[in-house]
C-alpha positions as a Python dict, from the first residue, in 0.01 Angstrom:
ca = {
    (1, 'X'): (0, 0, 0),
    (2, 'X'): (267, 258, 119),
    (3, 'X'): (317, 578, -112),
    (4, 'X'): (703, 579, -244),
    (5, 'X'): (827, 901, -359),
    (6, 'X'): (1102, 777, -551),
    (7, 'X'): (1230, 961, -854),
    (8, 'X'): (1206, 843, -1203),
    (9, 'X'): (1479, 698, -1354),
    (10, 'X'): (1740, 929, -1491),
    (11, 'X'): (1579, 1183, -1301),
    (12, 'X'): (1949, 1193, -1092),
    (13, 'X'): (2147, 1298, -1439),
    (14, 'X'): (1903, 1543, -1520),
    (15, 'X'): (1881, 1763, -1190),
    (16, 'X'): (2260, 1731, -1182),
    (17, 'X'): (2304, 1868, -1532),
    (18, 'X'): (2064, 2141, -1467),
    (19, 'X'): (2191, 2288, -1140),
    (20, 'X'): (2562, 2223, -1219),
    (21, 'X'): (2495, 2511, -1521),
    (22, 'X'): (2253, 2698, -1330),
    (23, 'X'): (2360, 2998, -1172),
    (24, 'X'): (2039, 3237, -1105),
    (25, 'X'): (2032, 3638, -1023),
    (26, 'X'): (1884, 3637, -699),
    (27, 'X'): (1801, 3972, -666),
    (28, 'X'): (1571, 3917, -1011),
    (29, 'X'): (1365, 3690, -775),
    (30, 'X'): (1111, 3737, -534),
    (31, 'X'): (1312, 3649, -244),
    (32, 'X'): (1637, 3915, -390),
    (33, 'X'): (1456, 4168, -467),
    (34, 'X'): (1584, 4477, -298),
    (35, 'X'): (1234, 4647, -269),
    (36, 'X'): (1100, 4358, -118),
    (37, 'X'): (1321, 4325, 143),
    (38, 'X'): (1133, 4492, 435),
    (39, 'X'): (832, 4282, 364),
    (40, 'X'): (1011, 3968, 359),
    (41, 'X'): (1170, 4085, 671),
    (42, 'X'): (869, 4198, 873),
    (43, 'X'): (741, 3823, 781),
    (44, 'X'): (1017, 3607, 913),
    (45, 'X'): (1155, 3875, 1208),
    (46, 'X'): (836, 4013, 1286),
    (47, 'X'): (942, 4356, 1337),
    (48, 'X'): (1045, 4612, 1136),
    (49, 'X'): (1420, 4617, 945),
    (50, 'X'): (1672, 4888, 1163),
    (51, 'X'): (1786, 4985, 850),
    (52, 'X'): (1888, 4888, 464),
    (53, 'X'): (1872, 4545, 444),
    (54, 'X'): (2155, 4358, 248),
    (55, 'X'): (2147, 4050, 11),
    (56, 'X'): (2185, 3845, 298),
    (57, 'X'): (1982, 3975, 554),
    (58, 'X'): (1810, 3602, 655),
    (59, 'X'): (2175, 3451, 688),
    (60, 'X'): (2271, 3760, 954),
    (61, 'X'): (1893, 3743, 1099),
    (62, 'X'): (1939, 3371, 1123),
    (63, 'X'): (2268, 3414, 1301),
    (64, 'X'): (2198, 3671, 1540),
    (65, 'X'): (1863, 3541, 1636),
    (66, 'X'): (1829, 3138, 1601),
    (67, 'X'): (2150, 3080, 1691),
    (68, 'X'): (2235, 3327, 1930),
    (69, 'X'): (2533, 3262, 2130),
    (70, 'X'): (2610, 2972, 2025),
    (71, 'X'): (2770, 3059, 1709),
    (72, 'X'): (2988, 2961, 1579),
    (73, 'X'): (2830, 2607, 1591),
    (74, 'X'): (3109, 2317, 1559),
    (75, 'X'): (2955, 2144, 1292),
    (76, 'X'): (2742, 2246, 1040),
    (77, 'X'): (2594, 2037, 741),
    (78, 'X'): (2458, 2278, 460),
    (79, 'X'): (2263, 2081, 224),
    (80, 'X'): (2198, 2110, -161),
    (81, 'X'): (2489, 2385, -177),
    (82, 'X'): (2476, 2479, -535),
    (83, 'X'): (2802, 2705, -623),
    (84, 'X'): (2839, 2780, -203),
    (85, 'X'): (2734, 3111, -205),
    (86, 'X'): (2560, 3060, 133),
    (87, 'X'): (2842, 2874, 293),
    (88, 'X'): (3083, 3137, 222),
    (89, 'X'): (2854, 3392, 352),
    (90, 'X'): (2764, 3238, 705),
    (91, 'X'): (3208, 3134, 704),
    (92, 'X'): (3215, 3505, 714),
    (93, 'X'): (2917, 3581, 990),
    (94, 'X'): (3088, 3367, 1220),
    (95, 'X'): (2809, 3082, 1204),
    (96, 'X'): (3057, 2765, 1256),
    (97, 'X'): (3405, 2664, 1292),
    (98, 'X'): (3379, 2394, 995),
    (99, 'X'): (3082, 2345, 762),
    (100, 'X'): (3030, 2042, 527),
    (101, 'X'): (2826, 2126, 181),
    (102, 'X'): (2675, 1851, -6),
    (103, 'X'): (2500, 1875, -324),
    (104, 'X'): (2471, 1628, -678),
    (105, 'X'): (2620, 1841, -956),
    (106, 'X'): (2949, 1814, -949),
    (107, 'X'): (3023, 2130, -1162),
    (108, 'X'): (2877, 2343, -939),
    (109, 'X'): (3082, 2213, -619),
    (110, 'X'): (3408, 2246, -782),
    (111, 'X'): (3303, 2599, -849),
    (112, 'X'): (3218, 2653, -520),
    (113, 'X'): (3516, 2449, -374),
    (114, 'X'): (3726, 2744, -626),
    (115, 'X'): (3498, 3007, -467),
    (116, 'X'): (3603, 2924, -116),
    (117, 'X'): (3952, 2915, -195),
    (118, 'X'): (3997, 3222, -341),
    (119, 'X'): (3839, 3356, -39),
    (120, 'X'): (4059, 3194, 188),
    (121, 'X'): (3770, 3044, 401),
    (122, 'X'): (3947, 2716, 441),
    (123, 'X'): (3684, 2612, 691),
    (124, 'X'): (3418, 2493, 430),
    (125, 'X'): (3456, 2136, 294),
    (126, 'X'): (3244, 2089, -38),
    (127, 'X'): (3132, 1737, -145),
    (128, 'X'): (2905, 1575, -452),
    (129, 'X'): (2660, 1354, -309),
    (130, 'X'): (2336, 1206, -379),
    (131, 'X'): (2143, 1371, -91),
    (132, 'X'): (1861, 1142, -148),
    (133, 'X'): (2018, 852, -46),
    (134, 'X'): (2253, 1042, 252),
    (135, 'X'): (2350, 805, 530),
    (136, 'X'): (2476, 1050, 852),
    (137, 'X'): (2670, 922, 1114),
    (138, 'X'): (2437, 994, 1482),
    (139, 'X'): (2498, 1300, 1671),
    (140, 'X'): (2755, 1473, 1441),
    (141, 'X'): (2680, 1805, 1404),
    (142, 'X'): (2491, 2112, 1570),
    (143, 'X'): (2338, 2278, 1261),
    (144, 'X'): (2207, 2187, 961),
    (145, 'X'): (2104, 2442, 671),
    (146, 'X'): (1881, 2358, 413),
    (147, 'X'): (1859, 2683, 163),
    (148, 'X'): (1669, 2593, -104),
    (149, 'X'): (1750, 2223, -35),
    (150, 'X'): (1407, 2013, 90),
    (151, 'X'): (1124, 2193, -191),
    (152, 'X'): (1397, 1924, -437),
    (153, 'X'): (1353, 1612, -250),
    (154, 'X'): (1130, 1344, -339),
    (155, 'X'): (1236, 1094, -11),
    (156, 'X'): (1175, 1398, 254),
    (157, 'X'): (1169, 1161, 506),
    (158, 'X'): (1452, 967, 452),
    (159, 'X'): (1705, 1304, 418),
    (160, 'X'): (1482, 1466, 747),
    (161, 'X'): (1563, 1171, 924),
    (162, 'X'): (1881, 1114, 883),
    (163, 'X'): (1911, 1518, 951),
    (164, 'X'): (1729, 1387, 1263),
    (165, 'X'): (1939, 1163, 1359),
    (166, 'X'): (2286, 1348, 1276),
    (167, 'X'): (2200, 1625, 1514),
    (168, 'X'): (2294, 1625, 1836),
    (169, 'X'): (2050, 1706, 2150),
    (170, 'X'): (2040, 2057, 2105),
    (171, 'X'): (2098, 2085, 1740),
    (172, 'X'): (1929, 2336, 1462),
    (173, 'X'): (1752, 2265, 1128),
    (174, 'X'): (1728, 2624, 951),
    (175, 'X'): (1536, 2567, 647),
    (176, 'X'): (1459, 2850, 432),
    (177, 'X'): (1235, 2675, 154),
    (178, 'X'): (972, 2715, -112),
    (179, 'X'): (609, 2569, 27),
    (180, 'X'): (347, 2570, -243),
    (181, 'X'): (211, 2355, -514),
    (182, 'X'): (410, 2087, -629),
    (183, 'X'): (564, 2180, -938),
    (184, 'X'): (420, 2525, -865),
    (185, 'X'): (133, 2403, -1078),
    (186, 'X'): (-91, 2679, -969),
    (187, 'X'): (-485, 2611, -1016),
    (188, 'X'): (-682, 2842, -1216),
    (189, 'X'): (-802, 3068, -946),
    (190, 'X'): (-455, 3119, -813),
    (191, 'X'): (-337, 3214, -1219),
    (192, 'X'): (-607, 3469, -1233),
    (193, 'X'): (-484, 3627, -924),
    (194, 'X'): (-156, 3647, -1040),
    (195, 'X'): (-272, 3732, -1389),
    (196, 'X'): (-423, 4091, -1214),
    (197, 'X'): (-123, 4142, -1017),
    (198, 'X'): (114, 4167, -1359),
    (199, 'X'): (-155, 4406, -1478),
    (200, 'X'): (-94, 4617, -1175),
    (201, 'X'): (236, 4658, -1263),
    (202, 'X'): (317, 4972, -1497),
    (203, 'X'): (386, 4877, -1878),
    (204, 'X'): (680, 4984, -1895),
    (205, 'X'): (808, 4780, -1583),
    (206, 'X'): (710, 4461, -1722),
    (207, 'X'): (945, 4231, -1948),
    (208, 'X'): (875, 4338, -2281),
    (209, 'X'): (825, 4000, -2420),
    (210, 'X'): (570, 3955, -2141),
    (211, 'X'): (222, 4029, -2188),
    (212, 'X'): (6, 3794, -2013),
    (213, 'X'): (195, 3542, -1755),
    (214, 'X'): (118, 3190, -1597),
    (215, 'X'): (-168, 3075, -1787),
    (216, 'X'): (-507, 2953, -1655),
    (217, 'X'): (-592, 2615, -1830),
    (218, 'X'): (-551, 2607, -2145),
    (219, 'X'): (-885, 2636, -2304),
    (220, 'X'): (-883, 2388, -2628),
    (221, 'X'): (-840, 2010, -2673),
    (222, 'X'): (-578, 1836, -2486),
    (223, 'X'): (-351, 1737, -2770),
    (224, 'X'): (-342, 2158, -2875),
    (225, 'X'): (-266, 2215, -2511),
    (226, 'X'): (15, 1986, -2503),
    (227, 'X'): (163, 2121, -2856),
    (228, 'X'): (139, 2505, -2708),
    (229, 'X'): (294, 2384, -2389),
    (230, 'X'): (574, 2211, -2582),
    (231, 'X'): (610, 2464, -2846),
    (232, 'X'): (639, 2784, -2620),
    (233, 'X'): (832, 2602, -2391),
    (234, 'X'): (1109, 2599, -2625),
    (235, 'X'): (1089, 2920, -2737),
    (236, 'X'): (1360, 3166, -2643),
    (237, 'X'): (1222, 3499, -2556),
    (238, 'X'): (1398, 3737, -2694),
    (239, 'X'): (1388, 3882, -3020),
    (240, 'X'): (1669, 3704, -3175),
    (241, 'X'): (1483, 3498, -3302),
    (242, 'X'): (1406, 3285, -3656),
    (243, 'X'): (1130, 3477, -3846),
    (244, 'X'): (884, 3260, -3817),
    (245, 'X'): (939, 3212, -3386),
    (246, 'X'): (877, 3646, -3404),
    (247, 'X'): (605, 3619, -3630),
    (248, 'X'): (437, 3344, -3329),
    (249, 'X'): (559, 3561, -3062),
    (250, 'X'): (362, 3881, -3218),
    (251, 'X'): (85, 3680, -3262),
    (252, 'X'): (42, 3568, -2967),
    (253, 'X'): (70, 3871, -2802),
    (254, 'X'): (-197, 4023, -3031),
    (255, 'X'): (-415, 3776, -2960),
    (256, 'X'): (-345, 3797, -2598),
    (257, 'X'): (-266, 3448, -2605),
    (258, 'X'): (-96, 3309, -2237),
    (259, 'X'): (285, 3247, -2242),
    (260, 'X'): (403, 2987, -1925),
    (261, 'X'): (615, 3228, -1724),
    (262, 'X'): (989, 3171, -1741),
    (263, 'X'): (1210, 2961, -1517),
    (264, 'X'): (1568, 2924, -1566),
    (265, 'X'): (1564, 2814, -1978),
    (266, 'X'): (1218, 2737, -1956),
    (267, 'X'): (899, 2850, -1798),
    (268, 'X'): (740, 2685, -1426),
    (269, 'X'): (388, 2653, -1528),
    (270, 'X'): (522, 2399, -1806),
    (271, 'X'): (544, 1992, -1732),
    (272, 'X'): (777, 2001, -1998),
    (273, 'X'): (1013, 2201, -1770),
    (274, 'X'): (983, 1918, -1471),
    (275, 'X'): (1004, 1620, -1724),
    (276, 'X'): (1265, 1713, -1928),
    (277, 'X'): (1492, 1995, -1733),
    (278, 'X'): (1456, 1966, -1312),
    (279, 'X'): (1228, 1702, -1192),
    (280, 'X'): (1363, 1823, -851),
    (281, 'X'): (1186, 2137, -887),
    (282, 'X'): (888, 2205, -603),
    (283, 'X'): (898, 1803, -608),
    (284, 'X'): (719, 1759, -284),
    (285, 'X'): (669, 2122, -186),
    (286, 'X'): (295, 2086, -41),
    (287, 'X'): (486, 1817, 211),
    (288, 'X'): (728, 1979, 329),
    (289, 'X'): (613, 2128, 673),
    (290, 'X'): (447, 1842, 758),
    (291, 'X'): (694, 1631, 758),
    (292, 'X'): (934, 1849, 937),
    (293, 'X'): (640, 1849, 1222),
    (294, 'X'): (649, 1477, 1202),
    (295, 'X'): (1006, 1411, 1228),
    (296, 'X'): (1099, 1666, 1441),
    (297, 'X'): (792, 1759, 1630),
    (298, 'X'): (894, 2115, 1766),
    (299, 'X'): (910, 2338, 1492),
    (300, 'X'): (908, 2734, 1408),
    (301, 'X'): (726, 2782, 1102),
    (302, 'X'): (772, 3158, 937),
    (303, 'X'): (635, 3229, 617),
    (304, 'X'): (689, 3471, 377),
    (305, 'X'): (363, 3454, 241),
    (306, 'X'): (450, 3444, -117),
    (307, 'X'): (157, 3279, -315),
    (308, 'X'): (116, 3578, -535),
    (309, 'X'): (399, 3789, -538),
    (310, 'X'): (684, 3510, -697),
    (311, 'X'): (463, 3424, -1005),
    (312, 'X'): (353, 3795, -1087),
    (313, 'X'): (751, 3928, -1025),
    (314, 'X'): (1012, 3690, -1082),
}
């Protein structure tokens, strides 16, 4: 029997919900954070940066060296948009003359559609759609971006071929993507690495409500596992908190006890998170490149080679 990567019902509402509230602070994550820039850099460009890199150095790298002289592009389709940051940014490098951006919470397109408009880029049309089930019409546009967009898919290879299809002969699919474990539900090896990277990090850098980060296994019976995922999954983590929630939180940290590191309201070593807040998240992330390589066949594959790094600092 065929594998089907469909998501679970009411799946749809959820990721919607989540992402239309959802605004993160890029340059709190691994990817946005200034110092990391040159690294990140020297992994996609493969030389060294001429000089301070910006906030959106892989939109103007992307520009100036994928597409070359051919920007603008006629057509571009930017998937998963979120509030249009990205849009608005390659409007103003000059990547295309008119840009569709699709994505499924609606809150977060009309801010972006507001966004635009106060800009004045009136060359940026922003639509809700369920990119899951995207029909494109053949041969209709020269670029597609996917920021963020295909680690949140469960039917990769329906959206990558219809982004297949849509394309014309001598289109572009720039993806700029998590790869890792699904759900980034790291193994226990791969939390002990990142476990001795936090320690690396000087005291009085770390969060202060952040002792010991993304947890090997929990060692105890399955039903206490579950109850301390639940339970500190909940938890806010600062100190305005009910007495009893401080009186955990100092526990636990005198006991050393692991906290699942934070992710938007939650934390991403925690099912909870993935059942209850974005099932999207990381759905299908192992996939990803290869089925890009079997749908499209020639592909550039760059990595930033973040298996440690996002975990320890984000």
């Amino acid at each position: 029997m065929a594998a089907t990567h469909e998501a679970p019902p009411g799946a749809r509402d959820k990721v919607s919900q989540h992402w239309g509230e959802t605004l993160h602070e890029v340059e709190l994550t691994y990817y946005g954070f200034p110092p990391l820039r040159p690294y990140l850099y020297r992994a996609v460009a493969g030389e060294e940066p001429r000089g301070p890199l910006p906030r959106d150095w892989f939109e103007r790298w992307a520009v100036e060296h994928v597409l070359g002289e051919r920007a603008p592009v006629r057509r571009c389709l930017s998937l998963c948009c979120g509030f249009g940051e990205i849009e608005r940014i390659l409007a103003r490098l000059g990547a295309f003359e008119r840009c569709r951006a699709i994505d499924l919470a609606a809150p977060a397109v009309e801010a972006a559609r507001a966004a635009a408009a106060a800009d004045g880029l009136t060359q940026i049309d922003y639509d809700v759609v369920d990119i899951e089930s995207l029909e494109l019409e053949p041969e209709s546009v020269d670029l597609v971006w996917a920021n963020g967009a295909l680690h949140h898919l469960s039917r990769l290879e329906h959206v990558l071929s219809e982004v297949h299809r849509a394309l014309r002969p001598d289109g572009i699919l720039i993806a700029n993507e998590y790869i890792g474990p699904n759900h980034a539900q790291l193994g226990e090896r791969e939390s002990e690495l990142v476990n001795a990277v936090i320690h690396l990090i000087p005291r009085s850098l770390r969060d202060q409500d952040e002792e010991s980060f993304v947890p090997a296994r929990f060692k105890g019976p399955r039903w206490l596992e579950l109850a301390y995922r639940g339970l500190m999954g909940r938890l806010p983590d600062r100190p305005s908190l009910p007495g009893w929630q401080r009186r955990l939180a100092a526990a636990r940290r005198r006991l050393s006890l692991p906290r699942p590191r934070r992710f938007g309201p939650v934390w991403d070593n925690n099912p909870w998170y993935y059942e209850h807040v974005d099932p999207s998240e990381g759905v299908r992330a192992t996939e990803i490149v290869p089925v890009v390589r079997r749908v499209f066949g020639d592909v550039d594959v760059r990595y930033y080679n973040g298996s440690i790094l996002p975990h320890a600092l984000d």
